[in-house]
Coordinates of N, CA and C in Angstrom, one line a residue:
M1 N 26.9 -33.1 7.8 CA 27.0 -33.1 6.2 C 27.7 -34.3 5.9
P2 N 27.2 -35.1 5.0 CA 28.0 -36.3 4.5 C 29.2 -36.0 3.7
P3 N 30.2 -36.7 3.8 CA 31.5 -36.3 3.0 C 31.3 -36.5 1.5
Q4 N 32.0 -35.8 0.7 CA 31.9 -35.8 -0.8 C 33.4 -36.1 -1.2
F5 N 33.5 -36.8 -2.3 CA 34.7 -37.2 -2.9 C 34.9 -36.6 -4.3
E6 N 36.2 -36.3 -4.7 CA 36.5 -35.9 -6.0 C 37.7 -36.7 -6.4
F7 N 37.6 -37.2 -7.7 CA 38.7 -38.0 -8.1 C 40.1 -37.3 -8.1
L8 N 41.1 -37.9 -7.6 CA 42.4 -37.2 -7.4 C 43.4 -37.8 -8.4
M9 N 43.6 -39.1 -8.4 CA 44.6 -39.7 -9.4 C 44.5 -41.2 -9.4
R10 N 45.1 -41.7 -10.4 CA 45.4 -43.2 -10.6 C 46.9 -43.4 -10.4
I11 N 47.3 -44.3 -9.6 CA 48.6 -44.5 -9.4 C 48.9 -46.0 -9.8
A12 N 50.1 -46.2 -10.5 CA 50.6 -47.5 -10.8 C 51.9 -47.7 -10.2
A13 N 52.1 -48.2 -9.0 CA 53.4 -48.3 -8.3 C 54.1 -49.6 -8.7
D14 N 55.3 -49.6 -9.1 CA 56.1 -50.8 -9.3 C 56.7 -51.3 -8.0
V15 N 56.5 -52.5 -7.6 CA 56.9 -53.0 -6.4 C 57.9 -54.1 -6.5
G16 N 58.8 -54.3 -5.5 CA 59.8 -55.3 -5.4 C 59.2 -56.6 -4.8
E17 N 60.1 -57.5 -4.5 CA 59.8 -58.7 -3.8 C 59.4 -58.4 -2.3
V18 N 58.6 -59.3 -1.7 CA 58.2 -59.1 -0.3 C 59.5 -59.6 0.4
V19 N 59.9 -58.9 1.4 CA 61.1 -59.3 2.3 C 60.4 -59.5 3.7
T20 N 60.5 -60.7 4.1 CA 60.0 -61.1 5.4 C 61.1 -60.8 6.5
M21 N 60.6 -60.1 7.6 CA 61.5 -59.8 8.7 C 61.3 -60.6 9.9
G22 N 60.4 -61.5 9.8 CA 60.1 -62.4 11.0 C 58.9 -61.9 11.8
G23 N 58.5 -62.7 12.7 CA 57.4 -62.3 13.7 C 57.9 -61.4 14.8
G24 N 56.8 -60.6 15.3 CA 57.0 -59.7 16.4 C 55.8 -59.7 17.2
P25 N 55.6 -58.9 18.2 CA 54.5 -58.9 19.1 C 53.2 -58.5 18.3
L26 N 53.3 -57.8 17.2 CA 52.1 -57.5 16.5 C 51.8 -58.3 15.3
G27 N 52.7 -59.2 15.0 CA 52.5 -60.1 13.8 C 53.8 -60.2 13.0
E28 N 53.6 -60.7 11.8 CA 54.8 -60.9 10.9 C 55.2 -59.6 10.2
R29 N 56.4 -59.1 10.3 CA 56.8 -57.9 9.7 C 57.4 -58.2 8.3
R30 N 56.9 -57.4 7.4 CA 57.4 -57.4 6.0 C 57.7 -56.1 5.4
V31 N 58.5 -56.0 4.4 CA 58.8 -54.7 3.7 C 58.7 -55.1 2.2
V32 N 58.2 -54.1 1.4 CA 58.1 -54.2 0.0 C 58.6 -52.9 -0.6
S33 N 59.7 -53.0 -1.4 CA 60.2 -51.7 -2.0 C 59.2 -51.2 -3.0
I34 N 59.2 -49.9 -3.1 CA 58.4 -49.1 -4.2 C 59.5 -48.6 -5.1
D35 N 59.6 -49.1 -6.3 CA 60.7 -48.9 -7.2 C 60.5 -48.0 -8.3
G36 N 59.3 -47.4 -8.3 CA 59.0 -46.5 -9.4 C 57.5 -46.6 -9.8
G37 N 57.1 -46.0 -10.9 CA 55.8 -46.1 -11.4 C 55.3 -44.7 -11.9
T38 N 54.0 -44.6 -12.1 CA 53.4 -43.4 -12.6 C 52.2 -43.0 -11.9
F39 N 51.7 -41.8 -12.0 CA 50.4 -41.3 -11.4 C 49.9 -40.3 -12.4
E40 N 48.5 -40.2 -12.5 CA 47.9 -39.3 -13.4 C 46.5 -39.0 -12.8
G41 N 46.1 -37.7 -12.9 CA 44.8 -37.2 -12.5 C 44.5 -35.9 -13.1
P42 N 43.4 -35.4 -12.9 CA 43.0 -34.1 -13.4 C 44.0 -32.9 -13.1
Q43 N 44.6 -33.0 -12.0 CA 45.5 -31.8 -11.5 C 46.8 -32.3 -11.3
L44 N 47.1 -33.6 -11.4 CA 48.5 -34.2 -11.1 C 48.9 -35.1 -12.1
A45 N 50.1 -35.2 -12.4 CA 50.7 -36.3 -13.3 C 52.2 -36.4 -13.1
G46 N 52.7 -37.5 -13.2 CA 54.2 -37.6 -13.1 C 54.6 -39.1 -12.8
R47 N 55.8 -39.2 -12.1 CA 56.3 -40.5 -11.8 C 56.5 -40.7 -10.3
I48 N 56.7 -41.9 -9.9 CA 57.0 -42.3 -8.6 C 58.5 -42.4 -8.6
E49 N 59.1 -41.8 -7.5 CA 60.5 -41.9 -7.4 C 60.9 -43.3 -6.7
P50 N 61.9 -43.9 -7.1 CA 62.4 -45.1 -6.4 C 62.8 -44.8 -5.0
G51 N 62.8 -45.7 -4.2 CA 63.3 -45.5 -2.8 C 62.1 -45.5 -1.8
G52 N 60.9 -45.7 -2.2 CA 59.9 -45.8 -1.2 C 59.7 -47.2 -0.7
A53 N 58.8 -47.4 0.2 CA 58.6 -48.8 0.7 C 57.2 -48.9 1.4
D54 N 56.7 -50.1 1.5 CA 55.5 -50.4 2.2 C 55.9 -51.3 3.4
W55 N 55.9 -50.8 4.6 CA 56.2 -51.5 5.8 C 55.0 -52.1 6.3
Q56 N 54.9 -53.4 6.2 CA 53.7 -54.2 6.4 C 53.8 -55.0 7.7
I57 N 52.6 -55.3 8.3 CA 52.4 -56.3 9.4 C 51.3 -57.2 8.9
V58 N 51.5 -58.5 9.0 CA 50.6 -59.5 8.7 C 50.0 -59.9 10.2
R59 N 48.9 -59.5 10.5 CA 48.3 -59.6 11.9 C 47.9 -61.1 12.0
A60 N 47.7 -61.5 13.3 CA 47.2 -62.8 13.6 C 45.9 -63.2 12.9
D61 N 45.1 -62.3 12.7 CA 43.7 -62.4 12.2 C 43.8 -62.5 10.6
G62 N 45.0 -62.4 10.0 CA 45.2 -62.4 8.7 C 45.2 -61.1 7.9
V63 N 44.8 -60.0 8.6 CA 44.8 -58.7 8.0 C 46.2 -58.2 7.7
L64 N 46.4 -57.6 6.5 CA 47.6 -57.1 6.2 C 47.5 -55.5 6.6
D65 N 48.3 -55.1 7.4 CA 48.3 -53.7 7.9 C 49.4 -53.0 7.0
I66 N 48.9 -52.0 6.2 CA 49.9 -51.3 5.3 C 50.3 -50.0 5.7
D67 N 51.6 -49.7 5.6 CA 52.1 -48.4 5.9 C 53.1 -48.1 4.9
A68 N 52.7 -47.5 3.6 CA 53.5 -47.2 2.5 C 53.9 -45.7 2.6
R69 N 55.1 -45.5 2.2 CA 55.6 -44.1 2.2 C 56.5 -44.0 0.9
Y70 N 56.2 -42.9 0.1 CA 57.0 -42.8 -1.1 C 56.8 -41.3 -1.6
V71 N 57.6 -41.0 -2.7 CA 57.5 -39.7 -3.2 C 57.1 -39.7 -4.7
L72 N 56.1 -38.8 -5.0 CA 55.7 -38.6 -6.3 C 56.6 -37.4 -6.9
R73 N 56.9 -37.3 -8.1 CA 57.5 -36.3 -8.8 C 56.6 -35.9 -10.0
T74 N 56.1 -34.6 -9.9 CA 55.2 -34.2 -10.9 C 56.0 -33.9 -12.3
A75 N 55.3 -33.8 -13.4 CA 55.9 -33.4 -14.7 C 56.6 -32.2 -14.6
A76 N 56.2 -31.2 -13.7 CA 56.8 -29.9 -13.5 C 58.0 -29.9 -12.6
G77 N 58.3 -31.1 -11.8 CA 59.4 -31.2 -11.1 C 59.1 -31.2 -9.6
A78 N 57.8 -31.0 -9.1 CA 57.5 -30.8 -7.8 C 57.5 -32.2 -7.1
A79 N 58.1 -32.2 -5.8 CA 58.0 -33.4 -5.1 C 56.9 -33.5 -4.1
I80 N 56.2 -34.7 -3.9 CA 55.0 -34.8 -3.1 C 55.3 -36.0 -2.3
R81 N 55.4 -35.9 -0.9 CA 55.6 -37.0 0.0 C 54.1 -37.6 0.2
V82 N 54.1 -38.9 0.1 CA 52.8 -39.7 0.3 C 53.0 -40.6 1.5
V83 N 52.1 -40.6 2.4 CA 51.9 -41.6 3.5 C 50.5 -42.2 3.2
S84 N 50.5 -43.6 2.9 CA 49.3 -44.3 2.6 C 49.2 -45.5 3.6
Q85 N 48.2 -45.5 4.4 CA 48.0 -46.5 5.4 C 46.7 -47.2 5.3
G86 N 46.6 -48.5 5.5 CA 45.3 -49.1 5.3 C 45.4 -50.6 5.5
Y87 N 44.4 -51.3 4.9 CA 44.3 -52.7 5.2 C 44.0 -53.5 3.8
R88 N 44.5 -54.8 3.8 CA 44.2 -55.7 2.8 C 43.8 -57.1 3.6
Y89 N 42.6 -57.5 3.1 CA 42.2 -58.9 3.7 C 41.2 -59.5 2.8
G90 N 41.0 -60.8 3.0 CA 40.0 -61.5 2.2 C 40.2 -63.0 2.6
P91 N 39.3 -63.8 1.8 CA 39.4 -65.3 2.2 C 40.8 -65.8 2.1
P92 N 41.2 -66.8 2.9 CA 42.5 -67.3 2.8 C 43.0 -67.8 1.5
E93 N 42.1 -68.4 0.7 CA 42.5 -69.0 -0.6 C 42.7 -67.8 -1.6
V94 N 42.1 -66.7 -1.4 CA 42.3 -65.5 -2.3 C 43.6 -64.9 -1.9
L95 N 44.0 -64.8 -0.6 CA 45.2 -64.2 -0.2 C 46.4 -65.1 -0.7
A96 N 46.1 -66.4 -0.6 CA 47.2 -67.3 -1.0 C 47.5 -67.1 -2.6
S97 N 46.4 -66.9 -3.4 CA 46.6 -66.7 -4.7 C 47.4 -65.3 -4.9
L98 N 47.0 -64.3 -4.2 CA 47.8 -63.0 -4.4 C 49.2 -63.3 -4.0
A99 N 49.5 -63.9 -2.9 CA 50.9 -64.2 -2.4 C 51.7 -64.9 -3.5
S100 N 51.0 -65.8 -4.4 CA 51.8 -66.6 -5.3 C 51.9 -65.8 -6.6
G101 N 51.4 -64.6 -6.7 CA 51.5 -63.8 -7.9 C 50.4 -64.0 -9.0
E102 N 49.5 -64.7 -8.6 CA 48.4 -65.0 -9.5 C 47.5 -63.7 -9.7
A103 N 46.9 -63.6 -10.7 CA 45.8 -62.5 -11.0 C 44.6 -62.8 -10.3
V104 N 44.1 -61.8 -9.4 CA 43.0 -62.0 -8.7 C 42.2 -60.8 -8.9
A105 N 40.9 -61.0 -9.2 CA 39.9 -59.9 -9.4 C 39.9 -59.1 -8.1
P106 N 39.9 -57.7 -8.2 CA 40.0 -56.9 -6.9 C 38.8 -56.9 -6.1
E107 N 37.6 -57.3 -6.7 CA 36.4 -57.4 -5.8 C 36.4 -58.7 -4.9
R108 N 37.4 -59.5 -5.1 CA 37.4 -60.8 -4.3 C 38.1 -60.5 -3.0
Y109 N 38.7 -59.3 -2.8 CA 39.4 -59.0 -1.5 C 39.3 -57.5 -1.3
F110 N 39.4 -57.1 0.1 CA 39.4 -55.7 0.4 C 40.8 -55.1 0.5
F111 N 41.0 -54.0 -0.2 CA 42.3 -53.4 -0.2 C 42.1 -51.8 -0.3
R112 N 42.2 -51.1 0.9 CA 41.9 -49.7 0.9 C 42.9 -49.0 1.7
T113 N 43.2 -47.8 1.4 CA 44.1 -47.0 2.1 C 43.6 -45.5 2.3
V114 N 44.1 -44.9 3.4 CA 43.9 -43.5 3.5 C 45.3 -42.8 3.2
M115 N 45.3 -41.7 2.4 CA 46.5 -41.1 2.0 C 46.6 -39.6 2.4
R116 N 47.8 -39.3 2.9 CA 48.1 -37.9 3.3 C 49.3 -37.5 2.5
F117 N 49.4 -36.2 2.3 CA 50.5 -35.7 1.4 C 51.2 -34.5 2.0
E118 N 52.4 -34.3 1.6 CA 53.2 -33.1 2.0 C 54.1 -32.7 0.8
T119 N 54.0 -31.4 0.6 CA 54.8 -30.8 -0.4 C 55.1 -29.3 -0.3
G120 N 56.1 -28.8 -0.9 CA 56.5 -27.4 -0.7 C 56.2 -26.6 -2.0
A121 N 55.6 -27.3 -3.0 CA 55.3 -26.7 -4.2 C 54.2 -25.6 -4.1
P122 N 54.4 -24.4 -4.4 CA 53.4 -23.3 -4.2 C 52.0 -23.7 -4.8
D123 N 52.0 -24.2 -6.0 CA 50.7 -24.5 -6.7 C 50.0 -25.8 -6.2
L124 N 50.7 -26.6 -5.3 CA 50.1 -27.8 -4.8 C 49.9 -27.8 -3.2
L125 N 50.0 -26.6 -2.7 CA 49.9 -26.6 -1.2 C 48.6 -27.2 -0.7
W126 N 47.5 -27.1 -1.5 CA 46.3 -27.7 -1.1 C 46.4 -29.2 -0.8
L127 N 47.4 -29.8 -1.3 CA 47.6 -31.3 -0.9 C 48.0 -31.4 0.6
N128 N 48.6 -30.4 1.2 CA 49.0 -30.5 2.5 C 47.8 -30.5 3.5
R129 N 46.6 -30.2 3.1 CA 45.6 -30.2 3.9 C 44.5 -31.2 3.3
S130 N 44.9 -32.1 2.5 CA 43.9 -33.0 1.9 C 44.2 -34.5 2.5
I131 N 43.0 -35.1 2.4 CA 43.0 -36.5 2.8 C 42.4 -37.2 1.7
A132 N 42.9 -38.4 1.2 CA 42.3 -39.2 0.2 C 42.1 -40.6 0.6
V133 N 41.2 -41.2 0.0 CA 40.9 -42.6 0.2 C 41.2 -43.3 -1.2
A134 N 41.9 -44.4 -1.1 CA 42.2 -45.2 -2.3 C 41.7 -46.6 -2.2
S135 N 41.2 -47.1 -3.3 CA 40.9 -48.4 -3.6 C 42.0 -49.0 -4.4
A136 N 42.5 -50.1 -3.9 CA 43.7 -50.7 -4.6 C 43.5 -52.1 -5.1
E137 N 44.4 -52.4 -6.0 CA 44.5 -53.8 -6.6 C 45.9 -54.2 -6.7
R138 N 46.2 -55.4 -6.2 CA 47.5 -56.0 -6.2 C 47.8 -56.9 -7.4
K139 N 48.8 -56.5 -8.2 CA 49.2 -57.3 -9.3 C 50.6 -58.0 -8.9
A140 N 51.1 -58.8 -9.7 CA 52.3 -59.5 -9.3 C 53.5 -58.6 -9.0
R141 N 53.7 -57.5 -9.8 CA 54.7 -56.6 -9.6 C 54.3 -55.1 -9.6
Q142 N 53.0 -54.9 -9.4 CA 52.5 -53.5 -9.2 C 51.3 -53.5 -8.2
V143 N 51.1 -52.3 -7.7 CA 50.0 -52.0 -7.0 C 49.3 -50.8 -7.8
L144 N 48.0 -51.0 -8.0 CA 47.2 -50.0 -8.8 C 46.2 -49.4 -7.7
L145 N 46.2 -48.0 -7.7 CA 45.3 -47.3 -6.7 C 44.6 -46.3 -7.5
E146 N 43.3 -46.2 -7.1 CA 42.4 -45.1 -7.5 C 42.2 -44.3 -6.3
S147 N 42.6 -43.0 -6.3 CA 42.6 -42.2 -5.2 C 41.5 -41.1 -5.3
W148 N 40.8 -40.9 -4.2 CA 39.7 -39.9 -4.2 C 39.8 -39.0 -3.0
R149 N 39.9 -37.7 -3.3 CA 40.1 -36.7 -2.3 C 38.8 -36.4 -1.6
L150 N 38.9 -36.4 -0.2 CA 37.8 -36.1 0.6 C 37.6 -34.6 0.6
R151 N 36.3 -34.2 0.3 CA 36.0 -32.7 0.3 C 35.2 -32.3 1.4

């Protein structure tokens, strides 16, 4: 049976400057703080708590390997831990434009993540067994994601 998707939420994550940690055996390690933001969907809405981060590796082939971890706080006060892992890649000139903070149309590069969730909120326990796929766009100081739950 082919997978089906249902819209889960739009996320606007406020991000800090890229901190480069230097090269390693897997590539150049970087970290980007997740400083806040908002999320909204049919069943979820609220804000992103400060203190999250995206732990990145820029691989030798130019692919950005993403490992973002952060906490959503719903309007009702429930905390939701998010682990979002994926890839961003594209033509070198497009990636250079993104790195310099220029506006780049999202269709000019690939930016997708797989999201998993953890919460203790009784009315949101369904998130603990959910997987979502997100299509993302990088802005100068934000990452915008449209997240779709796999059914």
